[in-house]
CSV table of C-alpha atoms (C1' of nucleotides) in Angstrom, one decimal:
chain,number,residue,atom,x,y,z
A,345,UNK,CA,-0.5,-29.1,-9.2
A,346,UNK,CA,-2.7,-31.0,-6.8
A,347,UNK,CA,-5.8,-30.4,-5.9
A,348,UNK,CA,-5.4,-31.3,-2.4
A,349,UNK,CA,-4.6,-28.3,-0.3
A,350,UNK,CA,-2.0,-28.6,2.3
A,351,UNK,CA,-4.9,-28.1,4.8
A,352,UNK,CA,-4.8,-29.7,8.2
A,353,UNK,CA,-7.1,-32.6,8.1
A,354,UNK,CA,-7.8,-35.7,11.1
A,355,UNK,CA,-5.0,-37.4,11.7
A,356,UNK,CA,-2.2,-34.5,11.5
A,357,UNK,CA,0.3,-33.3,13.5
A,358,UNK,CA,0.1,-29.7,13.6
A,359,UNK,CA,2.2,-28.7,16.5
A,360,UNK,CA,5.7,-28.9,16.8
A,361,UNK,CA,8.3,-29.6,14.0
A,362,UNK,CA,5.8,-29.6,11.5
A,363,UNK,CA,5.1,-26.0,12.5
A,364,UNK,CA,8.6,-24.9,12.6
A,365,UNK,CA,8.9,-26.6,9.3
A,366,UNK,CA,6.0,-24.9,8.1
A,367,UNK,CA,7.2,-21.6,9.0
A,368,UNK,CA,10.6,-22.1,8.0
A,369,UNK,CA,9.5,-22.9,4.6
A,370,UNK,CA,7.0,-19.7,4.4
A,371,UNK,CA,10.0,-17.5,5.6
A,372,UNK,CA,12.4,-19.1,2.8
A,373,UNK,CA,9.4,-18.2,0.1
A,374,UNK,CA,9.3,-15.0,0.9
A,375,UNK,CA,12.5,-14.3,0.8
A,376,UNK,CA,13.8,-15.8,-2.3
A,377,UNK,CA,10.3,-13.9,-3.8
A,378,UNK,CA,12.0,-10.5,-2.6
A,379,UNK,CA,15.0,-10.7,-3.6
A,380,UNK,CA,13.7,-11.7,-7.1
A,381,UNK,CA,15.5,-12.9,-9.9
A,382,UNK,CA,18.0,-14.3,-8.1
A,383,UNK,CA,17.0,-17.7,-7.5
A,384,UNK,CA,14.1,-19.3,-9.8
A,385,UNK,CA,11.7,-20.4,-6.7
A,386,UNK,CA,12.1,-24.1,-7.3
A,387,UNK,CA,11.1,-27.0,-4.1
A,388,UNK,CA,15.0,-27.9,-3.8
A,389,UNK,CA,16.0,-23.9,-3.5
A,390,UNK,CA,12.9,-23.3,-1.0
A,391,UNK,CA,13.9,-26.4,0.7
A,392,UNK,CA,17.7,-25.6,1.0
A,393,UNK,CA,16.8,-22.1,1.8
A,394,UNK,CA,14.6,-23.2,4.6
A,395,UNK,CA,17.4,-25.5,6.0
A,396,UNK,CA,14.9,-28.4,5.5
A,397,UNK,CA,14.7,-31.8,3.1
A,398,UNK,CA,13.2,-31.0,-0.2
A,399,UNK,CA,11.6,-34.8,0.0
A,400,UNK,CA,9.5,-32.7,3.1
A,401,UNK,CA,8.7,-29.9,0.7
A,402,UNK,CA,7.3,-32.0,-2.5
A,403,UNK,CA,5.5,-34.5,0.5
A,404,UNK,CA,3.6,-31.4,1.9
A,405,UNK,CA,2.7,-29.4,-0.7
A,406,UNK,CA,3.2,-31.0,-3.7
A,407,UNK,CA,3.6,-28.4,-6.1
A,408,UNK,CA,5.1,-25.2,-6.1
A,409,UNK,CA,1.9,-23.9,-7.0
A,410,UNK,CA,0.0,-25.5,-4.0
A,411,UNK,CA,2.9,-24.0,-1.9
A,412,UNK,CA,2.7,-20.9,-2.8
A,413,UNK,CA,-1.6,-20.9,-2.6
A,414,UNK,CA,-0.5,-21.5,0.9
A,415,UNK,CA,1.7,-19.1,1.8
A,416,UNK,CA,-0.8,-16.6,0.3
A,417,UNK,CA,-4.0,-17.6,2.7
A,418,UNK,CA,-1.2,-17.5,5.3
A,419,UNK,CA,-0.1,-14.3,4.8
A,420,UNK,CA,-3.9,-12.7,3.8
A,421,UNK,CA,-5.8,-14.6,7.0
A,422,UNK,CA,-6.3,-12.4,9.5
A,423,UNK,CA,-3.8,-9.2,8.2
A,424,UNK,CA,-6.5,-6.8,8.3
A,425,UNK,CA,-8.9,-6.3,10.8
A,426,UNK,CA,-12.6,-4.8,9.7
A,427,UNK,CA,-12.9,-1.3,11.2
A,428,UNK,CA,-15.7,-0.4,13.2
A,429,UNK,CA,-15.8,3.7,13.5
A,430,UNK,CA,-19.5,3.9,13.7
A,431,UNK,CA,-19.4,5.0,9.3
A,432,UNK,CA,-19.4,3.4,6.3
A,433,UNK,CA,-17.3,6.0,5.4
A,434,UNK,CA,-14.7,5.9,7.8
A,435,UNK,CA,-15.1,2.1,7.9
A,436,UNK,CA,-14.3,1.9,4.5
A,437,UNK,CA,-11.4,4.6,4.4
A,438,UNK,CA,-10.2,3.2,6.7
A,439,UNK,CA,-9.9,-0.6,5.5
A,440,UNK,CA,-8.8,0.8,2.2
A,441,UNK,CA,-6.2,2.6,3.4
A,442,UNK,CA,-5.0,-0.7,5.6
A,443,UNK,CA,-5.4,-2.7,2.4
A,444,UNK,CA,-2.8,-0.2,0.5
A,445,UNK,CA,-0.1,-0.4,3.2
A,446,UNK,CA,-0.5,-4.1,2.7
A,447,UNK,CA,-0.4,-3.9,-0.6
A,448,UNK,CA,2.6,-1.6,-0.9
A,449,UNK,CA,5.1,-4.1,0.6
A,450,UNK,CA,7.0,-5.5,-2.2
A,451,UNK,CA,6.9,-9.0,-0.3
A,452,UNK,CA,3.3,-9.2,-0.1
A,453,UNK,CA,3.2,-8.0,-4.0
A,454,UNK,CA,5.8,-10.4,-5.0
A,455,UNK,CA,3.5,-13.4,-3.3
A,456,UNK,CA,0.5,-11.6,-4.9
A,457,UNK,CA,1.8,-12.1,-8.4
A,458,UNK,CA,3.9,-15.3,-8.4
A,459,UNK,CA,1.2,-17.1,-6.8
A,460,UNK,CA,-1.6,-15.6,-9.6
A,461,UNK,CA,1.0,-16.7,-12.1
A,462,UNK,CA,1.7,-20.4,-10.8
A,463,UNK,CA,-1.5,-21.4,-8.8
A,464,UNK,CA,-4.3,-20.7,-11.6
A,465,UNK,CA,-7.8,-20.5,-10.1
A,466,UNK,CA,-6.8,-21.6,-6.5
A,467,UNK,CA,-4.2,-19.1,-6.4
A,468,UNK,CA,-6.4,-16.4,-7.5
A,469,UNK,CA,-8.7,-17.1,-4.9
A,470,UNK,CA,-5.8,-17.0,-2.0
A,471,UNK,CA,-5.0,-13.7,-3.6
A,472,UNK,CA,-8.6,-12.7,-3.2
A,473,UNK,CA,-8.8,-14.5,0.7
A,474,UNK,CA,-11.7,-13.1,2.7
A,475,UNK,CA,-11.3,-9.2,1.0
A,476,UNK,CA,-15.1,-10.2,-0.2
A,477,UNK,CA,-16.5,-11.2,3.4
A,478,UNK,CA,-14.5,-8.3,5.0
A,479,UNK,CA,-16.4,-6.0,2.9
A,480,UNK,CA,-19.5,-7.6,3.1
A,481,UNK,CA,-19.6,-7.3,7.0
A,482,UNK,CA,-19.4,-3.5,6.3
A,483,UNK,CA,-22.2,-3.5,4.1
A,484,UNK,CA,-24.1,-5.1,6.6
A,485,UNK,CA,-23.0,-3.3,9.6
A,486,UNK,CA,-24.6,-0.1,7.4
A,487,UNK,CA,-27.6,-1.5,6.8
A,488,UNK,CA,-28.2,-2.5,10.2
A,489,UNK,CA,-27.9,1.4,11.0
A,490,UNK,CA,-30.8,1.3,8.8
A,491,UNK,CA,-29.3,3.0,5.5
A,492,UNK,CA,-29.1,1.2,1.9
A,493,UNK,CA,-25.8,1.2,1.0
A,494,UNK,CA,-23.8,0.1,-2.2
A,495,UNK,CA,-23.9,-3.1,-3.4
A,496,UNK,CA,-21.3,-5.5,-2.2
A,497,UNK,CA,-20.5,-5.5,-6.3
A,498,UNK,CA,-20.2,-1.7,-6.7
A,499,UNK,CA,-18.0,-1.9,-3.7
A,500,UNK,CA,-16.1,-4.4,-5.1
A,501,UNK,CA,-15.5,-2.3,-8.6
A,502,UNK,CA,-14.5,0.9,-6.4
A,503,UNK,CA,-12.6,-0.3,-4.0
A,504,UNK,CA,-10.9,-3.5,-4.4
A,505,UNK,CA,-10.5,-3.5,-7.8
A,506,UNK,CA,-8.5,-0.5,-8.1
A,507,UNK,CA,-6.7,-1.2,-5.1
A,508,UNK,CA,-5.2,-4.3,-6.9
A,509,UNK,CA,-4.6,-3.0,-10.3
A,510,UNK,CA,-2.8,-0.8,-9.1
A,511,UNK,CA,-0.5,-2.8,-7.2
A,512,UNK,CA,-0.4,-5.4,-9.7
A,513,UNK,CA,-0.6,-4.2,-13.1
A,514,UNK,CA,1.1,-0.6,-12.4
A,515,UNK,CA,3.9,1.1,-10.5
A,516,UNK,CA,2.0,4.1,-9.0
A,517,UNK,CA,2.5,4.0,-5.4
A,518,UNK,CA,-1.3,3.4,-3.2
A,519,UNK,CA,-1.1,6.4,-1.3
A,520,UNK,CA,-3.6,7.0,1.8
A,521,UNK,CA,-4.9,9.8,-0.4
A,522,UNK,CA,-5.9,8.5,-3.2
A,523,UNK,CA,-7.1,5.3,-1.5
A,524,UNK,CA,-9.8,7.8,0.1
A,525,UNK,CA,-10.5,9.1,-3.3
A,526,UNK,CA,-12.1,5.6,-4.1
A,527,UNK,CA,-14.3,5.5,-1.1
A,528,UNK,CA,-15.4,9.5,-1.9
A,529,UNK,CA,-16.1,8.2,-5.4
A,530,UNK,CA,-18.7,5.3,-4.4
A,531,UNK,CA,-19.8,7.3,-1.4
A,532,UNK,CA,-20.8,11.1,-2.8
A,533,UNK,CA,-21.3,13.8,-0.3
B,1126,UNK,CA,15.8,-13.2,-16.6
B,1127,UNK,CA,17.8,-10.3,-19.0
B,1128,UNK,CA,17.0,-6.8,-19.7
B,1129,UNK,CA,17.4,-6.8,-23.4
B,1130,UNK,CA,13.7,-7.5,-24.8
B,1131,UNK,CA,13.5,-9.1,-27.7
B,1132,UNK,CA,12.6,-6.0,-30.0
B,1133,UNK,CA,14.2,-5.6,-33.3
B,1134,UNK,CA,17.2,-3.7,-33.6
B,1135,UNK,CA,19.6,-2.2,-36.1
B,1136,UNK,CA,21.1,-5.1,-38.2
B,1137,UNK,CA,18.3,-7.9,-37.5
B,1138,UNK,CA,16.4,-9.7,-40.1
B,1139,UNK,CA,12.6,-10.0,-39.3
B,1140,UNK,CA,11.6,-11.5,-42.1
B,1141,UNK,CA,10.7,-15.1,-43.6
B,1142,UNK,CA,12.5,-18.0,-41.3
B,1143,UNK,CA,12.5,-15.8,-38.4
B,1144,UNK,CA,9.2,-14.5,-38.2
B,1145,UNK,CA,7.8,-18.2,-39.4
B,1146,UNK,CA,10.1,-19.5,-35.9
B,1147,UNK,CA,8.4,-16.5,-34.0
B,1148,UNK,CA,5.4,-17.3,-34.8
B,1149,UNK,CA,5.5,-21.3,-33.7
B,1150,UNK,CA,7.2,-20.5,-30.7
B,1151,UNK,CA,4.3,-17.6,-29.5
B,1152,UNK,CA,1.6,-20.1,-30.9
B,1153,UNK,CA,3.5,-23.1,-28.8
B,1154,UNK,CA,3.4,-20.6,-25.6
B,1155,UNK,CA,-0.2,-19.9,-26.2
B,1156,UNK,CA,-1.3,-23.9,-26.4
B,1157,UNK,CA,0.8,-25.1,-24.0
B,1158,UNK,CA,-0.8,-22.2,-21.8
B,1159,UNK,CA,-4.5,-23.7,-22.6
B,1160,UNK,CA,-4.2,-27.0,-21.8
B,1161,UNK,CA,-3.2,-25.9,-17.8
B,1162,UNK,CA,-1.0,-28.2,-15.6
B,1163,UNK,CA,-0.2,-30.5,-19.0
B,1164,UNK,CA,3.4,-29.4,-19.1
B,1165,UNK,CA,6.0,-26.8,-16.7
B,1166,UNK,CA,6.4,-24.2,-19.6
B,1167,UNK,CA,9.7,-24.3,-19.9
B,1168,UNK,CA,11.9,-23.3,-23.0
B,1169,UNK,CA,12.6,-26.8,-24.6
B,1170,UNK,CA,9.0,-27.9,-24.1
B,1171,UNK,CA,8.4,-25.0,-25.9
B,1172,UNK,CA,10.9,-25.0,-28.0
B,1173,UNK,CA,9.7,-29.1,-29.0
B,1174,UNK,CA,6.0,-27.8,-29.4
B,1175,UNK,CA,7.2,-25.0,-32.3
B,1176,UNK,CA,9.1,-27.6,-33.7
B,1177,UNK,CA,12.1,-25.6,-33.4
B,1178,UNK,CA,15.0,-26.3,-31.3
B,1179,UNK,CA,15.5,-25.3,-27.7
B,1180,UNK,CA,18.8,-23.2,-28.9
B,1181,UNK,CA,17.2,-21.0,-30.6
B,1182,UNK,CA,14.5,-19.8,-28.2
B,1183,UNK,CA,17.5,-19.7,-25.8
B,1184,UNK,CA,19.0,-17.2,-28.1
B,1185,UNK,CA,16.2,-15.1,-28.9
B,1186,UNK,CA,14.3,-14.5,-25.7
B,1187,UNK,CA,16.7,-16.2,-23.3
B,1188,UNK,CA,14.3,-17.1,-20.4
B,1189,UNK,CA,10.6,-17.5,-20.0
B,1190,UNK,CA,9.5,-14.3,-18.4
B,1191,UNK,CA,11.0,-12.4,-21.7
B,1192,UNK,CA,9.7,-14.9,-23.6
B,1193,UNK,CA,5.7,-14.2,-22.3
B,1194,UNK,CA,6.5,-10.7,-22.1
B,1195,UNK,CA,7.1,-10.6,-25.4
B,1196,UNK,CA,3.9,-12.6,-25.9
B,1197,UNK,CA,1.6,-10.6,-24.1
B,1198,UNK,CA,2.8,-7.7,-26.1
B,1199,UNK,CA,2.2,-8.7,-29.0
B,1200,UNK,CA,-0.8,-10.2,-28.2
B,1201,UNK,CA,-2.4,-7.0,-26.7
B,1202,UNK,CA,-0.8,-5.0,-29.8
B,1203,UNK,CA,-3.8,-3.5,-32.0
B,1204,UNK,CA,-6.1,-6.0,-30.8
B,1205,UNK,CA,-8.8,-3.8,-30.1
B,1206,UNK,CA,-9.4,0.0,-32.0
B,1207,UNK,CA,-10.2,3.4,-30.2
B,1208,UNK,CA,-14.1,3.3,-31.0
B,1209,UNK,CA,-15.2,7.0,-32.7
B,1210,UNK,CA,-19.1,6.8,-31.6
B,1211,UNK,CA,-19.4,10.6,-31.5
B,1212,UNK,CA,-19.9,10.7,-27.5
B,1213,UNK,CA,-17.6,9.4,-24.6
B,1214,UNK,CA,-20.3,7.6,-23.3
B,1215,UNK,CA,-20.1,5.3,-26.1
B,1216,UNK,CA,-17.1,5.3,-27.0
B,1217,UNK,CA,-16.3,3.8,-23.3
B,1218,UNK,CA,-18.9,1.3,-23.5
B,1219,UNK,CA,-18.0,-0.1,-26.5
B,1220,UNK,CA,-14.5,-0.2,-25.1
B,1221,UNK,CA,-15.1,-1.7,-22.2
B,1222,UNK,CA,-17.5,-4.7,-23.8
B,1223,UNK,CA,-14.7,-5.3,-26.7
B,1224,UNK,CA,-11.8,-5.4,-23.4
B,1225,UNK,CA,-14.4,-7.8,-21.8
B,1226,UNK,CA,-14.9,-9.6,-24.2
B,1227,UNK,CA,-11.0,-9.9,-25.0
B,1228,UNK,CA,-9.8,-10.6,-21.0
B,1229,UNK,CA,-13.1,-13.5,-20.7
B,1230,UNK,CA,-11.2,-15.3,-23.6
B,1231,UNK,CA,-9.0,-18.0,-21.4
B,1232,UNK,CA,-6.4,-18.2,-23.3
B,1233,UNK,CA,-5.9,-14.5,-23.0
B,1234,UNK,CA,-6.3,-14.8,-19.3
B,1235,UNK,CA,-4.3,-17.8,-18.9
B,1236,UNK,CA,-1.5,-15.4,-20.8
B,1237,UNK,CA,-1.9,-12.7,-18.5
B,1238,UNK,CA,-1.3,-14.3,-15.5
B,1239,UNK,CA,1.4,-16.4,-16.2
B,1240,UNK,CA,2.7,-13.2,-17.5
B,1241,UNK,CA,2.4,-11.2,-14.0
B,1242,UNK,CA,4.1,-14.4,-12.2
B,1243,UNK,CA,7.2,-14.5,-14.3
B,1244,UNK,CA,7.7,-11.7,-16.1
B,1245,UNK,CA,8.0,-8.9,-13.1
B,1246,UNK,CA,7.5,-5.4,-14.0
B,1247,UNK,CA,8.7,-5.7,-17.6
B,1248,UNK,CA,5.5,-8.4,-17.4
B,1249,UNK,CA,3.1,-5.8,-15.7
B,1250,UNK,CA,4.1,-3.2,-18.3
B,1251,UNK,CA,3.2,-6.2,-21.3
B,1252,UNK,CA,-0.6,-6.9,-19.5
B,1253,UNK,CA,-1.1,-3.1,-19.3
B,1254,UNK,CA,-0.1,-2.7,-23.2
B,1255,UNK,CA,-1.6,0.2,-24.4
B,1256,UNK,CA,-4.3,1.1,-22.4
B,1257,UNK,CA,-3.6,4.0,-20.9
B,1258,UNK,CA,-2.8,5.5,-24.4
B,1259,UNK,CA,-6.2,4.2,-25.8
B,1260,UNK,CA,-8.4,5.9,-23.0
B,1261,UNK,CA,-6.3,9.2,-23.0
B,1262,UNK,CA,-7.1,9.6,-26.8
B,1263,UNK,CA,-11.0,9.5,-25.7
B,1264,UNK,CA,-10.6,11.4,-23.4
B,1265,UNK,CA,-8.9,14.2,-25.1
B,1266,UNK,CA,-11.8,13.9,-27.9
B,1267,UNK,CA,-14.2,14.4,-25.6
B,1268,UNK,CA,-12.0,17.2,-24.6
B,1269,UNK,CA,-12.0,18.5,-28.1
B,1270,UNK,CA,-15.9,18.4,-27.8
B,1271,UNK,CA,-15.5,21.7,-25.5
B,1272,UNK,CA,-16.6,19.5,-22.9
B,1273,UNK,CA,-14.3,18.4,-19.5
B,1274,UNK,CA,-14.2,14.4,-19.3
B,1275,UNK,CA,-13.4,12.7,-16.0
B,1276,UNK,CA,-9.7,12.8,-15.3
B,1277,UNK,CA,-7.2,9.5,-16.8
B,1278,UNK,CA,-6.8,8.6,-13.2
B,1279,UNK,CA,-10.3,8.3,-12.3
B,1280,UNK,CA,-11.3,6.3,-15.8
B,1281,UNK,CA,-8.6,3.8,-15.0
B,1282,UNK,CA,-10.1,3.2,-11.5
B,1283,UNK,CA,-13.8,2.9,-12.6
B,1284,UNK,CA,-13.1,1.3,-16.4
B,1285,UNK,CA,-10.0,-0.7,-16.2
B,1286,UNK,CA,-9.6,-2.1,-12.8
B,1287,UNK,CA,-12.8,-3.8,-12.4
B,1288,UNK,CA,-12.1,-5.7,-16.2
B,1289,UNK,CA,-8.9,-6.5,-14.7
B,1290,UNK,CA,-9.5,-7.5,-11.7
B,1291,UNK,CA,-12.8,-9.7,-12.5
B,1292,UNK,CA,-10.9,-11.7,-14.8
B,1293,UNK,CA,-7.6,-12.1,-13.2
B,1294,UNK,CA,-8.9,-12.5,-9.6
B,1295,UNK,CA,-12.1,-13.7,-9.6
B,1296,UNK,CA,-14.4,-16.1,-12.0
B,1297,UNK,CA,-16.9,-14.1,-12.3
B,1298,UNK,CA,-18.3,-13.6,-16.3
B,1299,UNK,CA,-17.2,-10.7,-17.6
B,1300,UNK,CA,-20.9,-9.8,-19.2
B,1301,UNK,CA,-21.2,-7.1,-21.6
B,1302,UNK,CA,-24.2,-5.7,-19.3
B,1303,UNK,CA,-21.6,-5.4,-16.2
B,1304,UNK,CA,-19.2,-4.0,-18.4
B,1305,UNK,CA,-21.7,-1.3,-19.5
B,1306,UNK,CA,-22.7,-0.4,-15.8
B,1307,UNK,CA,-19.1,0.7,-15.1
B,1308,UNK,CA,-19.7,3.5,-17.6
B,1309,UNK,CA,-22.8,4.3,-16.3
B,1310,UNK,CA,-20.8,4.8,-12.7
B,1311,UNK,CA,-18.4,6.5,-14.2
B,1312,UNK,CA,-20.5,8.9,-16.1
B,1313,UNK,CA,-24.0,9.5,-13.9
B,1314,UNK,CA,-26.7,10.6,-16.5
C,930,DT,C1',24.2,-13.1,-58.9
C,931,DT,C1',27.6,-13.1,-55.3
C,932,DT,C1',28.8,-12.0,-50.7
C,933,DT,C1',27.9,-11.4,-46.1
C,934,DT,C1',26.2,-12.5,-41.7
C,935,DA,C1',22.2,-13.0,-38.7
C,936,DG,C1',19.7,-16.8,-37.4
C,937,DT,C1',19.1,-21.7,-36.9
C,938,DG,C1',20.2,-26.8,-36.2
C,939,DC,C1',23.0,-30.3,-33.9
C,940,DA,C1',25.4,-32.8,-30.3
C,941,DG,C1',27.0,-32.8,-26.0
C,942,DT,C1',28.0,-31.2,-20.9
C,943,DG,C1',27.3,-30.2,-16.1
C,944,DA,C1',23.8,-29.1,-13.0
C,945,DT,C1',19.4,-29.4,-11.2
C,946,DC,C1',14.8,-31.2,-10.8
C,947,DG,C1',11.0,-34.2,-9.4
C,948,DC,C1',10.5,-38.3,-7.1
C,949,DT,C1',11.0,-42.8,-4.3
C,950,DG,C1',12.2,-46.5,-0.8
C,951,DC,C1',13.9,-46.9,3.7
C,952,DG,C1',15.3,-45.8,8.3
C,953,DT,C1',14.9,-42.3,12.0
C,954,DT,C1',12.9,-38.8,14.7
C,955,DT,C1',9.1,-36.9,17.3
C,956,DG,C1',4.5,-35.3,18.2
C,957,DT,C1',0.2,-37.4,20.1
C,958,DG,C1',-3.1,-40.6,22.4
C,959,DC,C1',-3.2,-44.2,25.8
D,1289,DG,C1',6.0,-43.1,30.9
D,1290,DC,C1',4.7,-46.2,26.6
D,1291,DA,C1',3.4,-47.4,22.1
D,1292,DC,C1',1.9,-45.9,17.7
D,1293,DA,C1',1.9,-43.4,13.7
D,1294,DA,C1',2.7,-39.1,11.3
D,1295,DA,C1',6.3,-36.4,9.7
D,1296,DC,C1',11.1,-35.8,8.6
D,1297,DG,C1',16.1,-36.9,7.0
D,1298,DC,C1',18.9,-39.5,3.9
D,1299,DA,C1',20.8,-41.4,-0.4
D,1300,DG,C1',20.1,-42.1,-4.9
D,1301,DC,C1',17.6,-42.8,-9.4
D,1302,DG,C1',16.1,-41.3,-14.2
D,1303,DA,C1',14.8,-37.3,-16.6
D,1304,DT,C1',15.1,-32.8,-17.8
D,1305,DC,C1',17.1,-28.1,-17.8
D,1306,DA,C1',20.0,-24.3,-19.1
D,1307,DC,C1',23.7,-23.5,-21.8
D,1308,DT,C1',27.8,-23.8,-25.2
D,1309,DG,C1',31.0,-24.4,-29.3
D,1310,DC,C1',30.7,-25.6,-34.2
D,1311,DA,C1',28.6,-26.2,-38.6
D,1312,DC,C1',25.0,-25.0,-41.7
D,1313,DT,C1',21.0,-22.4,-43.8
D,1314,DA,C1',18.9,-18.6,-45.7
D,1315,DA,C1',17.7,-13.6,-45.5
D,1316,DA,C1',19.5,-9.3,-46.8
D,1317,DA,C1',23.0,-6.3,-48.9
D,1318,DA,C1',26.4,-5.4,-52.6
DNA sequence: TTTTTAGTGCAGTGATCGCTGCGTTTGTGC
DNA sequence: GCACAAACGCAGCGATCACTGCACTAAAAA
C-alpha cells in the first residue's frame, strides 16, 4: 500500500470522467462488500464490476487498501451533521443516535471492517473521519454556554467507543434507546 | 470462506505432526502480520513461511479468514486469568490494565484487525473471545458479595469498548493509568 | 507389533493477479 | 475553438493463486 492518498492535488482533473469513474468504482466497492463472500474484493473484480479498466483502478489508487481508505473518508465526510438543540444533552443524543443509524447499515459496517482490516493506520483513521472534531465542536458549544462539560476523552470512552464496539466487534443491534443510555451515563441527572 | 471451523472433531489426530504443522502455520500468520505491507497474506506465502506446503493449509483451514479466525482464538484463549482481588473494583482494574496491556502489544493488534477485515462475523466472534464470560464471573462474585454490581451491558460499554476501540481505531497508548480511570467511571467512589 | 487412516508432501493445471508500454479519449487552460 | 496534458482503454507479460489427484508418512487403534 502507498502512502500517497488518492487525494486531489495541482494539476488534476477532477470533473468529468474521472468523477464518474470515481463513483463508479465507490458504488462497485460497496457492493461486492455487501454481498460478501461472494467475490474476494480484488482491483480486476472492482474494476470489472464498475464497468471500468482495472489498469485505471491500480493507476488511482494503487492498492486495494488505499482504495478502500478512500471510499471510507467518502462515505464518513459530511454523513452526519452536528446538532445544535440548544443542550449538550440533546446535542449529544441526538448525534449518537445519528451515528447508530449509520452504523447499523450493513454497507457502511462492511466498509468499516474491511477497510480496518486492509488499510492499517490510515484506514483506521478514515474509520475514525472527523467523529473526534464533531464531538469536540459540542464540547465547545457547552462551554461557550458557560458550563464545564466532559472531557472530549471521557466523551470519547462513552460515546464513541461503545458505539463502535458494538457495531464492530458484536451483533447487538444500536438501538436509539440504548444509544441514549450512553449519553445519560456521562451526563447524570 | 467455509463454515466448518477448524475445531477438532470425532476421528481427528491432534497430536505430534499436526500440532508441530499448527503451530508453524499460526506462528507464520503472526510474523508475516508484523512485518506490515512485506507480503499479501495469502495461504502459500503462508504456507512457505511454516515450511509446510500450501496443500495442507488448503486442507485444514481452507481460506484466510478461517485461517485468522482460528488464530485469534487461540490467541485470545486463556491469555489473561479472572483476577480474585477480594473487591470488584480491583478485580476490574487489574483486568482492564492486563487487556491493555495485551491489545497495546502490535502484534496482537495487527491480528485483530486483519481478523475483523477477513474473517466476518465468525472473525468478530474470534476478537471478542471470551470476554463477556470473564466480566460476567466478576460480576456475579461481586454479586455473591450480597452487593448489586453494575449490569454486563453497562461494564461492556465503560470497560471493554474504550480498550477496544483505543487500540483498533485510534493510536493512542493504551496506559495502565487510562485503563484504571475507566473503572473509576464505571464505579464512582 | 501390526493395521488402519488421518494428515501431509508432491507435481501440475487453469484462472487470476499485479503491472507495463502504447495509443486514444477528454477535461482544462489559452 | 485550439492545443496540451491528464486520465483512460487496450493488449499482453510474468508471477502467483486456488485447487486437485496420487503417493507417502506417521499418529492412533487393534
Amino acid at each position: 500500500m502507498a502512502t500517497t492518498s488518492a487525494r486531489l492535488q495541482a494539476g488534476s482533473r477532477p470533473g468529468g470522467r474521472s468523477a464518474r469513474v470515481r463513483a463508479a468504482v465507490h458504488r462497485a466497492v460497496q457492493e461486492l462488500l455487501t454481498d460478501e463472500g461472494a467475490e474476494p474484493l480484488t482491483i480486476p473484480v472492482v474494476a470489472a464490476r464498475a464497468g471500468v479498466h482495472a489498469t485505471t483502478v491500480y493507476r488511482r489508487w494503487g492498492s486495494v487498501g488505499d482504495l478502500l481508505a478512500d471510499v471510507t473518508t467518502s462515505r464518513f465526510s459530511g454523513d452526519i451533521v452536528v446538532p445544535d438543540t440548544g443542550s449538550l444533552r440533546g446535542d449529544l443524543e441526538r448525534y449518537a443516535c445519528d451515528l447508530a443509524k449509520d452504523l447499523s447499515d450493513p454497507d457502511t459496517l462492511a466498509l468499516v471492517r474491511a477497510t480496518i482490516g486492509t488499510g492499517g493506520e490510515q484506514g483506521a483513521a478514515a474509520c475514525r473521519g472527523e467523529r473526534q472534531q464533531q464531538l469536540e465542536a459540542m464540547l465547545d458549544r457547552e462551554r461557550a454556554r458557560g458550563n464545564e462539560p466532559p472531557s472530549l476523552e471521557r466523551t470519547t470512552d462513552a460515546v464513541l467507543a461503545p458505539l463502535y464496539y458494538r457495531a464492530v466487534f458484536t451483533d447487538q443491534p444500536l438501538t436509539p434507546e440504548w444509544a441514549r443510555t450512553l449519553i445519560s451515563t456521562l451526563l447524570p441527572a
